[in-house]
CSV table of C-alpha atoms and ligand atoms in Angstrom, one decimal:
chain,number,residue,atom,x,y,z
H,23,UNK,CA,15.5,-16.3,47.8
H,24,UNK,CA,14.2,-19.3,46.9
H,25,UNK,CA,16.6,-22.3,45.9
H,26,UNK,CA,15.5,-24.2,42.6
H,27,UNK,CA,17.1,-27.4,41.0
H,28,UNK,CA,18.9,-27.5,38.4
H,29,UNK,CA,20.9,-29.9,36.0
H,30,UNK,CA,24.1,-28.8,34.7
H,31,UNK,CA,25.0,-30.4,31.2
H,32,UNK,CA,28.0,-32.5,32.0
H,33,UNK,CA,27.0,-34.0,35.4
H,34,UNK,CA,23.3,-35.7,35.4
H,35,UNK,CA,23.3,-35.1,39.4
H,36,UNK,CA,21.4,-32.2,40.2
H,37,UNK,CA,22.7,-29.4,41.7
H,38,UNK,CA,20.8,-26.8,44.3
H,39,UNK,CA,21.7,-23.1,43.4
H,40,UNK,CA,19.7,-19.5,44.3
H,41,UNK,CA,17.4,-18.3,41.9
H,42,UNK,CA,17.2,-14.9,40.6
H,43,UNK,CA,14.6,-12.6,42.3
H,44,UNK,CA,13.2,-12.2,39.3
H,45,UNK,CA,11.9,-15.9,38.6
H,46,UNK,CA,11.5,-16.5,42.0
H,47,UNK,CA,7.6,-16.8,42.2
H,48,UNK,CA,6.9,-19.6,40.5
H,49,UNK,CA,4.1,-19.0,38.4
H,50,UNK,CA,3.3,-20.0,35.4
H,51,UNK,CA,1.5,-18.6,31.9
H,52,UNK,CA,-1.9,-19.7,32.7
H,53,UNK,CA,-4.2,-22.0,30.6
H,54,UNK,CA,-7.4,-19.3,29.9
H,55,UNK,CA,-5.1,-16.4,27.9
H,56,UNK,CA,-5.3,-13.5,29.9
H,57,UNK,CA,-6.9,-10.2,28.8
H,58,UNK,CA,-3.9,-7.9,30.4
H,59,UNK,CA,0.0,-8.1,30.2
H,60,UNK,CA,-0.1,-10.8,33.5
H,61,UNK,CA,3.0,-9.9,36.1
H,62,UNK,CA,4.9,-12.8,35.6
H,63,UNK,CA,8.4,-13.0,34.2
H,64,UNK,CA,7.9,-13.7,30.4
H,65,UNK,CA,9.6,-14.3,27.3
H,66,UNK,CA,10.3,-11.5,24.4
H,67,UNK,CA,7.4,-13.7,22.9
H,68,UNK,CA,4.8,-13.8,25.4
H,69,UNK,CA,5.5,-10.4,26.3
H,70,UNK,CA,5.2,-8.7,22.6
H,71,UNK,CA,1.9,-10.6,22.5
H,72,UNK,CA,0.4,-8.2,24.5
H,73,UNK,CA,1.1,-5.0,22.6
H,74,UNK,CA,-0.8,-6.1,19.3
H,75,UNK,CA,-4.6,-4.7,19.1
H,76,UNK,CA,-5.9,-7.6,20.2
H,77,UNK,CA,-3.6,-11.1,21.7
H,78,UNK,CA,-4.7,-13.0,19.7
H,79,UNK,CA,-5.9,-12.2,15.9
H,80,UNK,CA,-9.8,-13.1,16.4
H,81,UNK,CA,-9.9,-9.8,18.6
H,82,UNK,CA,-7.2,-7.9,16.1
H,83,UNK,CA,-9.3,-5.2,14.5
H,84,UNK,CA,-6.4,-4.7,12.0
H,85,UNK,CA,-6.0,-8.7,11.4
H,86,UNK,CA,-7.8,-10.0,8.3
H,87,UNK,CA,-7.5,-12.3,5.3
H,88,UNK,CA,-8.7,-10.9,2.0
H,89,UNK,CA,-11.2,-12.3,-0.8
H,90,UNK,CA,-10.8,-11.7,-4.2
H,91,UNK,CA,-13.6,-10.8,-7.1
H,92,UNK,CA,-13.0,-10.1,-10.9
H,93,UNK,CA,-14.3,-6.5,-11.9
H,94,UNK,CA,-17.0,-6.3,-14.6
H,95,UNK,CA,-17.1,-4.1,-17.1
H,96,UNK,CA,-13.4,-3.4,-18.6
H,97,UNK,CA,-12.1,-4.4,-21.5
H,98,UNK,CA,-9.0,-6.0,-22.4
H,99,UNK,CA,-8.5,-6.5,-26.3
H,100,UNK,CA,-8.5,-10.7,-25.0
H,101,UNK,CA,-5.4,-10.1,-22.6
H,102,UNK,CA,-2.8,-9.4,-26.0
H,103,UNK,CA,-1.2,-6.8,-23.9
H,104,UNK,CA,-2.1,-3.3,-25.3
H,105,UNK,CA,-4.2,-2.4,-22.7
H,106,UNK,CA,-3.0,-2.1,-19.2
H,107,UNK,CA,-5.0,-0.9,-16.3
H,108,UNK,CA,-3.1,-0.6,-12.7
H,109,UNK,CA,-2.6,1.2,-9.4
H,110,UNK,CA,-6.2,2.2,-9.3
H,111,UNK,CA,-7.0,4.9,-6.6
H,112,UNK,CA,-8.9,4.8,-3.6
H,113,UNK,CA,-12.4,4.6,-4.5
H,114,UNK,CA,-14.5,7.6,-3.6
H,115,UNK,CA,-18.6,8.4,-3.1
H,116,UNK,CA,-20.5,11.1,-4.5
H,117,UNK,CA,-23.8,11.2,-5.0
H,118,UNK,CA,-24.0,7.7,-4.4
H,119,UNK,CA,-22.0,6.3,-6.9
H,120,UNK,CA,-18.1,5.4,-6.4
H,121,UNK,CA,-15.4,6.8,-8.5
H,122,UNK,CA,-12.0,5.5,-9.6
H,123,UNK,CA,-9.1,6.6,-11.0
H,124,UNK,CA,-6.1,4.7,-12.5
H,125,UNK,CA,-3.4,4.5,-14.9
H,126,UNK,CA,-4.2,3.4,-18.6
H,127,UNK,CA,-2.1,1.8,-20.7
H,128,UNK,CA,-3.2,1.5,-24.6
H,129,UNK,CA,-0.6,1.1,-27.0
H,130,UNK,CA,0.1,-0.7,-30.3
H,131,UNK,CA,2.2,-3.3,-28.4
H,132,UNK,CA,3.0,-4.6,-25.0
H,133,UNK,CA,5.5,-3.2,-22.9
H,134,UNK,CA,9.4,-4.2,-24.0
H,135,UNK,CA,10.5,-4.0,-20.3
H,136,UNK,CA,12.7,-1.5,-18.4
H,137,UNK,CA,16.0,-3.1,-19.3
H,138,UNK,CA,15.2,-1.8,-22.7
H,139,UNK,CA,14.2,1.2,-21.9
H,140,UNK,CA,16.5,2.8,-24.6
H,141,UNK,CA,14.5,1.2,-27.4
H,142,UNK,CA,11.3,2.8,-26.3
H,143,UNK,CA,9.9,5.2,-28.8
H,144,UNK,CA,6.6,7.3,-28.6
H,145,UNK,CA,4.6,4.3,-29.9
H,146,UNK,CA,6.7,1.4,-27.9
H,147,UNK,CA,5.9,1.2,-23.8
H,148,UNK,CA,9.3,0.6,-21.9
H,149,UNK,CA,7.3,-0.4,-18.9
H,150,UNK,CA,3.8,-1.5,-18.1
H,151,UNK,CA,3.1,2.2,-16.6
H,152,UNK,CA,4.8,4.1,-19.4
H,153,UNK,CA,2.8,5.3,-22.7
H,154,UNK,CA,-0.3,6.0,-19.8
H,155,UNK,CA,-2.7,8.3,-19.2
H,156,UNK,CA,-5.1,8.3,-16.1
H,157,UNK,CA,-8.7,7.0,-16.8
H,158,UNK,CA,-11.7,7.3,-14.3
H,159,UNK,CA,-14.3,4.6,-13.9
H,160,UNK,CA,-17.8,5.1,-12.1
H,161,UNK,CA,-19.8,1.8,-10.2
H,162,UNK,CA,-23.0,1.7,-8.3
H,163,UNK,CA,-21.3,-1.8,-6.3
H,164,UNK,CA,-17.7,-1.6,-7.0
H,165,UNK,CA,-17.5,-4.7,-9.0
H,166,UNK,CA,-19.3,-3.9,-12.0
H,167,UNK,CA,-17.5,-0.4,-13.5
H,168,UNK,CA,-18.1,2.2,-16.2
H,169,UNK,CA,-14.9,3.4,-17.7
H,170,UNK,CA,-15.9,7.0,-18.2
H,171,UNK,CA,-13.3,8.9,-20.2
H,172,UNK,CA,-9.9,10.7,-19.9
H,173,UNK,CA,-9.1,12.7,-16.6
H,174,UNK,CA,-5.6,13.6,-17.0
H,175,UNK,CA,-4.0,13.3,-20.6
H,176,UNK,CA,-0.5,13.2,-21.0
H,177,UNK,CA,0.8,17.3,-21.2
H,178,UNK,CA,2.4,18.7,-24.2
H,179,UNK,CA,6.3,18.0,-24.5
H,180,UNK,CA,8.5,19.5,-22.4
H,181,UNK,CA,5.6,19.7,-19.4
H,182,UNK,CA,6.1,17.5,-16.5
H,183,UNK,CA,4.3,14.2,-17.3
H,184,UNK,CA,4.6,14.3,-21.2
H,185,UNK,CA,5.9,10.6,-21.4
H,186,UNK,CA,3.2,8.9,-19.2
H,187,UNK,CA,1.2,10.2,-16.3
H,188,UNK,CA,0.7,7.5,-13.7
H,189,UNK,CA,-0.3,5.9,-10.4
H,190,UNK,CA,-2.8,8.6,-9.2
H,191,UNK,CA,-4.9,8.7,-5.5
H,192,UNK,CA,-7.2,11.5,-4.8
H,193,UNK,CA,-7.9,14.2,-2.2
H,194,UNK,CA,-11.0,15.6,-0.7
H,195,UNK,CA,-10.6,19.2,0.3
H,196,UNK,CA,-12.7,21.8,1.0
H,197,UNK,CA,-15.3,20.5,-1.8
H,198,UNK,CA,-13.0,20.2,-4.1
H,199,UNK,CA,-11.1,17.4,-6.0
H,200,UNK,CA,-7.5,16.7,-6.5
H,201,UNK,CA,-5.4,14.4,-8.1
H,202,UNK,CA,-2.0,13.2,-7.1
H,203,UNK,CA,-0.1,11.4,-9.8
H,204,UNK,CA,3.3,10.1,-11.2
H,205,UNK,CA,4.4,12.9,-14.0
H,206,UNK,CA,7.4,10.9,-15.9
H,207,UNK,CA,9.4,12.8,-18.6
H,208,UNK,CA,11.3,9.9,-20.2
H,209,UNK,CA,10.9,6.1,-20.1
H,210,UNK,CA,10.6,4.5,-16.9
H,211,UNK,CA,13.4,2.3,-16.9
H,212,UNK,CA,15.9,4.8,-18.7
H,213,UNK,CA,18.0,5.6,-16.3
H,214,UNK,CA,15.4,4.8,-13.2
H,215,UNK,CA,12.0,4.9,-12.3
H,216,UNK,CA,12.3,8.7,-12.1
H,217,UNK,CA,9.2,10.9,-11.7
H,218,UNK,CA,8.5,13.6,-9.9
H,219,UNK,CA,4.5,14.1,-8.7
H,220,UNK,CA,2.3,16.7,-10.2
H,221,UNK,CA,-1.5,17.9,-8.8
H,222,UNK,CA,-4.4,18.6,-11.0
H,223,UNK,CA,-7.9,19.4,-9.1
H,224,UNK,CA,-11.6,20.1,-10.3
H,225,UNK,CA,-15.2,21.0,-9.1
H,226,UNK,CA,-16.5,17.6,-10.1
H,227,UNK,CA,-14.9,14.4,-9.7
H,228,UNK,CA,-16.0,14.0,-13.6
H,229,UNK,CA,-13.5,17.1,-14.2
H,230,UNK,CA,-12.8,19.0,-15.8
H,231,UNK,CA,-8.9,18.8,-14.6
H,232,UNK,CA,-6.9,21.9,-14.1
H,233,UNK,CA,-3.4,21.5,-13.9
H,234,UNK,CA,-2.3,22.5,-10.4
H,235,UNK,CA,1.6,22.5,-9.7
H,236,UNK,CA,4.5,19.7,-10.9
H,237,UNK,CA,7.0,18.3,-8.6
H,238,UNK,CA,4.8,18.5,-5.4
H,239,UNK,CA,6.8,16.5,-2.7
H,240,UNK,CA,10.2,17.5,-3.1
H,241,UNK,CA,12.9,15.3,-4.2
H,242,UNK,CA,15.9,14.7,-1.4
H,243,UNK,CA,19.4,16.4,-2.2
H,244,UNK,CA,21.6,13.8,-4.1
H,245,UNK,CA,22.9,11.1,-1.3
H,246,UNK,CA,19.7,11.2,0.1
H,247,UNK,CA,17.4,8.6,-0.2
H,248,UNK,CA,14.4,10.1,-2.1
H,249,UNK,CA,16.8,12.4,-4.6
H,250,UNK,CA,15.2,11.2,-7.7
H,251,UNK,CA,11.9,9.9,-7.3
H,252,UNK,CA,8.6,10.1,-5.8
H,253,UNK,CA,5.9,7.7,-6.2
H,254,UNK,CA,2.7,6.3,-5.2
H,255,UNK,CA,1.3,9.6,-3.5
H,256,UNK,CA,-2.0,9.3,-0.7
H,257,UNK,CA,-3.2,12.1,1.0
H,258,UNK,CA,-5.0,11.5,3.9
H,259,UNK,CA,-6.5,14.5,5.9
H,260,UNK,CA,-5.4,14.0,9.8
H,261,UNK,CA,-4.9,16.5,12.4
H,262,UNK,CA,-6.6,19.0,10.4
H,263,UNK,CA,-3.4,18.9,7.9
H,264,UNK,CA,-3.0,17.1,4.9
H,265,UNK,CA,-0.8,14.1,5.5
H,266,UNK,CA,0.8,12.4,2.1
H,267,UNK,CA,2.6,9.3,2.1
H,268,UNK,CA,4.5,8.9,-0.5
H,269,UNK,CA,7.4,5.8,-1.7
H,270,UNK,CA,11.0,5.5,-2.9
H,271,UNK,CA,13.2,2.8,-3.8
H,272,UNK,CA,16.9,3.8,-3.3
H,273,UNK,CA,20.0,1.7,-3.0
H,274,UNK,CA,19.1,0.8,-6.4
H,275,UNK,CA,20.2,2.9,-9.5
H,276,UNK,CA,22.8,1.8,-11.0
H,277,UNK,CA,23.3,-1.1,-8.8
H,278,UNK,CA,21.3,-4.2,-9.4
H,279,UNK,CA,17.6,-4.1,-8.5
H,280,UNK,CA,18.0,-7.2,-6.1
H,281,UNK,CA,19.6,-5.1,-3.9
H,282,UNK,CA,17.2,-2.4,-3.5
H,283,UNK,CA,15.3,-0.8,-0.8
H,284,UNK,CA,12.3,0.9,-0.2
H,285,UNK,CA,11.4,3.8,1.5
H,286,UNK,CA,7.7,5.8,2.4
H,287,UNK,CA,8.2,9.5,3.1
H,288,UNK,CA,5.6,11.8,4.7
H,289,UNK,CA,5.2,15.5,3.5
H,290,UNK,CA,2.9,17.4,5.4
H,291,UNK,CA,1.0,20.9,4.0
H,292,UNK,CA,-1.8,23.0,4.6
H,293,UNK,CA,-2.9,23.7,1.0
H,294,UNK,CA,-3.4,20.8,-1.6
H,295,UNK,CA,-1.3,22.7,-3.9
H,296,UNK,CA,1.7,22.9,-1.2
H,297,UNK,CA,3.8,23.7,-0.4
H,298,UNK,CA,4.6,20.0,0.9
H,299,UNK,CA,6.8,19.6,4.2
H,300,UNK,CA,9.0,16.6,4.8
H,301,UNK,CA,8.8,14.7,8.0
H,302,UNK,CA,11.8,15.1,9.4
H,303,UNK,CA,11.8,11.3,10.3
H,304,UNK,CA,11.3,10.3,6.8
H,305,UNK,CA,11.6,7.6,5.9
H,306,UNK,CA,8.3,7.0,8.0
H,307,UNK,CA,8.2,3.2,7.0
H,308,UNK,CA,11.0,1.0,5.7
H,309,UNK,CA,8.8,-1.8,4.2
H,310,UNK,CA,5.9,-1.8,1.8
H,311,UNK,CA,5.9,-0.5,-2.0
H,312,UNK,CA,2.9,1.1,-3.0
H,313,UNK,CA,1.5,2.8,0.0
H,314,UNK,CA,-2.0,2.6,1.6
H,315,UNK,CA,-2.3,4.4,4.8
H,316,UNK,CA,-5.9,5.4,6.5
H,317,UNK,CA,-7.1,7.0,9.8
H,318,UNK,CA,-7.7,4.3,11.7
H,319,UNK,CA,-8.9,5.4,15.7
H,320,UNK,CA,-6.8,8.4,16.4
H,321,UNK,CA,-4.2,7.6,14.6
H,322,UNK,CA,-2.9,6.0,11.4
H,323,UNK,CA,-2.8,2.7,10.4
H,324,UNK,CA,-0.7,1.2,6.9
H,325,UNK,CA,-0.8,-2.0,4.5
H,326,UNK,CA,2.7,-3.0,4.1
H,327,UNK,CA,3.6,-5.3,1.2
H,328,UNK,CA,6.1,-6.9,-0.6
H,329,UNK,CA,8.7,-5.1,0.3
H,330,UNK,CA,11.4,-5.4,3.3
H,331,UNK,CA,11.5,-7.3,6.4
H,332,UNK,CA,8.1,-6.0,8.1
H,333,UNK,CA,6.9,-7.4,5.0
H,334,UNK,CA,3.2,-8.1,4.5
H,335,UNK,CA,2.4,-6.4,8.1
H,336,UNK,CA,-0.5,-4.1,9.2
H,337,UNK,CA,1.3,-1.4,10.9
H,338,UNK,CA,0.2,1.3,13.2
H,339,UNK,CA,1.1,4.8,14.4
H,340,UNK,CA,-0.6,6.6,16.5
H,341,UNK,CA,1.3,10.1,15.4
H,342,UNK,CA,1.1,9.3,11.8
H,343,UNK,CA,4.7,8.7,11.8
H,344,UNK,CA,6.3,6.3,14.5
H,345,UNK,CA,4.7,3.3,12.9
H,346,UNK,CA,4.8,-0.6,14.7
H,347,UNK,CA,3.6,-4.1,13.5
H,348,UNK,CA,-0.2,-4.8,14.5
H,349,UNK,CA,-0.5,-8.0,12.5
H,350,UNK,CA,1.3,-10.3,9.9
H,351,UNK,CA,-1.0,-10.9,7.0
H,352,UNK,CA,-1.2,-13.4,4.0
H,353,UNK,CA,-2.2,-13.2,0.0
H,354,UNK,CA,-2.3,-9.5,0.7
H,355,UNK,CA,-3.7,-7.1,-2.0
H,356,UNK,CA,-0.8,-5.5,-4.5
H,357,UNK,CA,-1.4,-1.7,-4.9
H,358,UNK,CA,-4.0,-1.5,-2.1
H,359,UNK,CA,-6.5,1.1,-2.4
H,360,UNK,CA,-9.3,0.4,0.3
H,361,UNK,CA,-12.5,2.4,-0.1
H,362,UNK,CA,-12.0,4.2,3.0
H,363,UNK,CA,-15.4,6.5,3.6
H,364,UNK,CA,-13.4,8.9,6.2
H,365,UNK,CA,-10.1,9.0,4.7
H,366,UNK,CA,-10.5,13.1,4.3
H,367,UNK,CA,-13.3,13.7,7.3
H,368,UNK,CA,-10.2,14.5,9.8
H,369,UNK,CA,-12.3,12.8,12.2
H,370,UNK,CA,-10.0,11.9,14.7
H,371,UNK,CA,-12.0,8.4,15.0
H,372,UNK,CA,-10.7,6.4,12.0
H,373,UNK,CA,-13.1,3.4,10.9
H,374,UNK,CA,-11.2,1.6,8.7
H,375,UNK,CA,-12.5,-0.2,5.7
H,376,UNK,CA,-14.2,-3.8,4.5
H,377,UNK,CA,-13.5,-3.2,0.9
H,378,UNK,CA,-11.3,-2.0,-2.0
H,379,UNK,CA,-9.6,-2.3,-5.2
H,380,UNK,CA,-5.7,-3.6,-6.0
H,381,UNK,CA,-3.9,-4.8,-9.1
H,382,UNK,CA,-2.3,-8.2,-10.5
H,383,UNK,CA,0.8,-7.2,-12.4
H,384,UNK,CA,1.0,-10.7,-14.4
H,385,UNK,CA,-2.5,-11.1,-16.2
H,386,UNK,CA,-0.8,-11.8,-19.5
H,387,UNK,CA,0.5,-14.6,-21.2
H,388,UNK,CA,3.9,-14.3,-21.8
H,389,UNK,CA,4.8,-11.2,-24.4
H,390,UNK,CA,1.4,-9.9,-23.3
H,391,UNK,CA,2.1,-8.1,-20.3
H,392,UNK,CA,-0.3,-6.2,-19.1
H,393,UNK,CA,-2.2,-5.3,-15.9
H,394,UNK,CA,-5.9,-5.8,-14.4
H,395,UNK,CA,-7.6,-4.5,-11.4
H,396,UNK,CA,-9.4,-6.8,-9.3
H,397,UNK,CA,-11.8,-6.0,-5.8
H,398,UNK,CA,-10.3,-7.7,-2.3
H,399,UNK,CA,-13.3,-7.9,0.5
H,400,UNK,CA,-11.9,-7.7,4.4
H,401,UNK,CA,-12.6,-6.4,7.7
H,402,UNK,CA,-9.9,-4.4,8.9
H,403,UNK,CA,-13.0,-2.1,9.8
H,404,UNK,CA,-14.3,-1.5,13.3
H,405,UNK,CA,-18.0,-1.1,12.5
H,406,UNK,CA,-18.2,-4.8,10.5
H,407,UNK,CA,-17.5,-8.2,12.4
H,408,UNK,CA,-17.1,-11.6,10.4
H,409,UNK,CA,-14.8,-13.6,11.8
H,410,UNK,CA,-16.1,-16.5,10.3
H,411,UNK,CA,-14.7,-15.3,7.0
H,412,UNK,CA,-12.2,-13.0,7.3
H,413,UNK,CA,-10.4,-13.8,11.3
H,414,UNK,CA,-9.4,-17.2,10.5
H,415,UNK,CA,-5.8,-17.8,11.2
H,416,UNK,CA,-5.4,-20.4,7.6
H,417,UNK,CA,-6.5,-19.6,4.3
H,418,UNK,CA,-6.1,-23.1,2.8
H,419,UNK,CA,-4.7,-23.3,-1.1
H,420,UNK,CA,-4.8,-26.2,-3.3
H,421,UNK,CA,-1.6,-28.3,-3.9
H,422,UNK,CA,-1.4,-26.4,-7.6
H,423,UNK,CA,-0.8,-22.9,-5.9
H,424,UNK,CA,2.1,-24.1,-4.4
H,425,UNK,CA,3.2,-26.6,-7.9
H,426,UNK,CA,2.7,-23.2,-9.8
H,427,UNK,CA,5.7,-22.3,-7.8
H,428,UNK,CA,8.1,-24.6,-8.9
H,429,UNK,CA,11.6,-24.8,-9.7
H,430,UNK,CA,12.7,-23.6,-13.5
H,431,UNK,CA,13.4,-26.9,-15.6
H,432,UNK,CA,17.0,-26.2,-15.5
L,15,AAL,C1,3.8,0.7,-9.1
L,15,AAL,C2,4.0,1.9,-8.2
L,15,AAL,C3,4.5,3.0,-9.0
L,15,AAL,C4,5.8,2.6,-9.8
L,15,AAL,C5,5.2,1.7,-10.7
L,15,AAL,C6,4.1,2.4,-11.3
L,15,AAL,O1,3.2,-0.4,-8.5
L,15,AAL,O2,4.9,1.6,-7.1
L,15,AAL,O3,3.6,3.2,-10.1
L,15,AAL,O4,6.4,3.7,-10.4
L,15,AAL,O5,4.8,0.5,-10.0
């Protein structure tokens, strides 16, 4: 035992009392930051420093900022609102060239917005994903794109997907292609965001698309937290199995949307065509909204947006499913979807990734809603180093970032 002083609050005379074994030894956190979890006694702080990838975020391989470059190459009738492109997919390579896919909106007029979803007619959008079919792009850089044509059209009434078809990501299996996309059968907005996810795959990444199967992931049993929707579906190939993460907002319909939550599932199958098995944990992540998960070492790492309280996070599992915080990140892409060159190779030694594409909700002027996809640069890859660029801790904004925040007038 060793006896420390101490000062009590009411009397300013110190008083001698036995410290706790613990804190006996009195060292201190050292000046140079050690490499290792030191033995000393330390606080919930110091301690949790030593379980991210790296103490401090210069040697966190999944710390970075992200840059941001305007795509060439799509048009947008001068931002008036009919045409919409959003939640592109991950970009993939094939023959040297990279391939996108995305939801296309072109309609007469903008979207009238999900609270009046009952107005919505074939010609009228509800919401900026509704109306859509999914479009394909093809770039030799990934800035400037060719917008190539159709790949899934909306199905004939009464098929799954005959109001809009929506928010795909692709799969690489066994030489062939498949698509993974939002199949909505009335207006978003009309009594949810309800969809369920249907699969079409081809030969070519140009197509054509065969219709594969409807309602994919299954939807929970009513109470459960997932019973009526699926969305943003990406497969990633891990532990020889095809692993899709998938989201759902719940706590939400019919109560007010402030109050909502959001969920990411994993279903697990063998066969691209399913059958799909839940994760008996799911919900795998509690924060986030789209989802953008990739093999990262030998496990799984995820982009967490938005959403929740591990908000704007990097978060990593080795299993795939018990995920943690690795970073806290800033001005984080919306919709990520990271070109990520082993996302299907079931390496078992994920690389990560130093570039991708994401989305910007608010491009248009007000009655003009509509959507654009832009390219974010990063190094969340462990094969690229720039520090300089992407590691710094401060990303510094001019005074008008923050003034275009303001209060409302009233
Ligand atoms: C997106 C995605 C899904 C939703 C809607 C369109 O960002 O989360 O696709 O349904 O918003």
């Amino acid at each position: 035992m060793v006896a420390v002083l101490a000062f009590s609050c009411s009397e300013s005379q110190p008083e001698i009392r036995q410290s706790n074994p613990k804190t006996a030894i009195q060292k201190v956190f050292p000046h140079k930051m050690p490499k290792e979890k030191p033995d000393l006694p330390m606080s919930a702080a110091t301690e949790r420093m030593f379980d991210y990838p790296g103490v401090g975020i210069h040697d966190n391989e999944l710390f970075s900022q992200f840059k941001y470059t305007p795509l060439k190459g799509f048009d947008y009738a001068s931002g008036d609102g009919t045409i919409s492109r959003r939640d592109p997919s991950r970009p993939i390579k094939v023959n040297d060239k990279f391939y996108i896919y995305y939801t296309k909106r072109l309609t007469v007029v903008p979207p009238i917005g999900a609270s009046r979803a009952k107005e919505a007619t074939d010609k009228i959008p509800s919401t900026d994903w509704d109306l859509c079919d999914i479009w394909y792009a093809t770039s030799d850089d990934g800035i400037t794109w060719k917008e190539q044509a159709i790949a899934i059209k909306r199905p004939e009434k009464p098929n799954s997907g005959w109001r809009s078809v929506a928010t795909p990501d692709i799969l690489i299996w066994k030489n062939k292609y498949y698509l993974y996309y939002q199949a909505f059968s009335e207006p978003s907005g009309l009594k949810g965001d309800w969809c369920p996810v249907s699969v079409s795959y081809a030969d070519s990444p140009d197509g054509p698309w065969i219709h594969g199967a409807d309602k994919v992931i299954p939807f929970g049993k009513k109470g459960e937290w997932d019973q009526d929707a699926t969305h943003d579906p990406q497969p990633i190939v891990f532990k020889d199995k095809i692993y899709m993460y998938y989201k759902a907002a719940f706590n939400k319909w019919p109560e007010i949307r402030n109050k909502y939550a959001i969920g990411h599932g994993l279903v697990i199958a063998e066969n691209p065509l399913g059958p799909f098995k839940k994760h008996p944990l799911n919900p795998v992540m509690t924060s986030g909204h789209e989802t953008t998960y990739f093999p990262f070492k030998e496990g799984v790492a995820a982009l967490t947006i938005r959403d929740g309280n591990e908000r704007e996070t990097m978060q990593y599992a080795k299993d795939g499913v018990n995920f943690e915080i690795a970073s806290h990140l800033s001005l984080t892409p919306i919709a990520a979807a990271p070109y990520v060159a082993d996302a299907f190779t079931n390496s078992g030694n994920g690389r990560g990734f130093t570039w991708g594409l994401s989305h910007f909700i608010n491009a248009g002027a007000k009655g003009k809603q509509h959507s654009i996809m832009a390219r974010f640069d990063c190094d969340l890859s462990l094969d690229y180093d720039n520090p300089e660029v992407f590691k710094k801790s401060t990303v510094w904004h001019k005074p008008d970032v923050y003034f275009q925040q303001g209060l409302e007038p009233k």
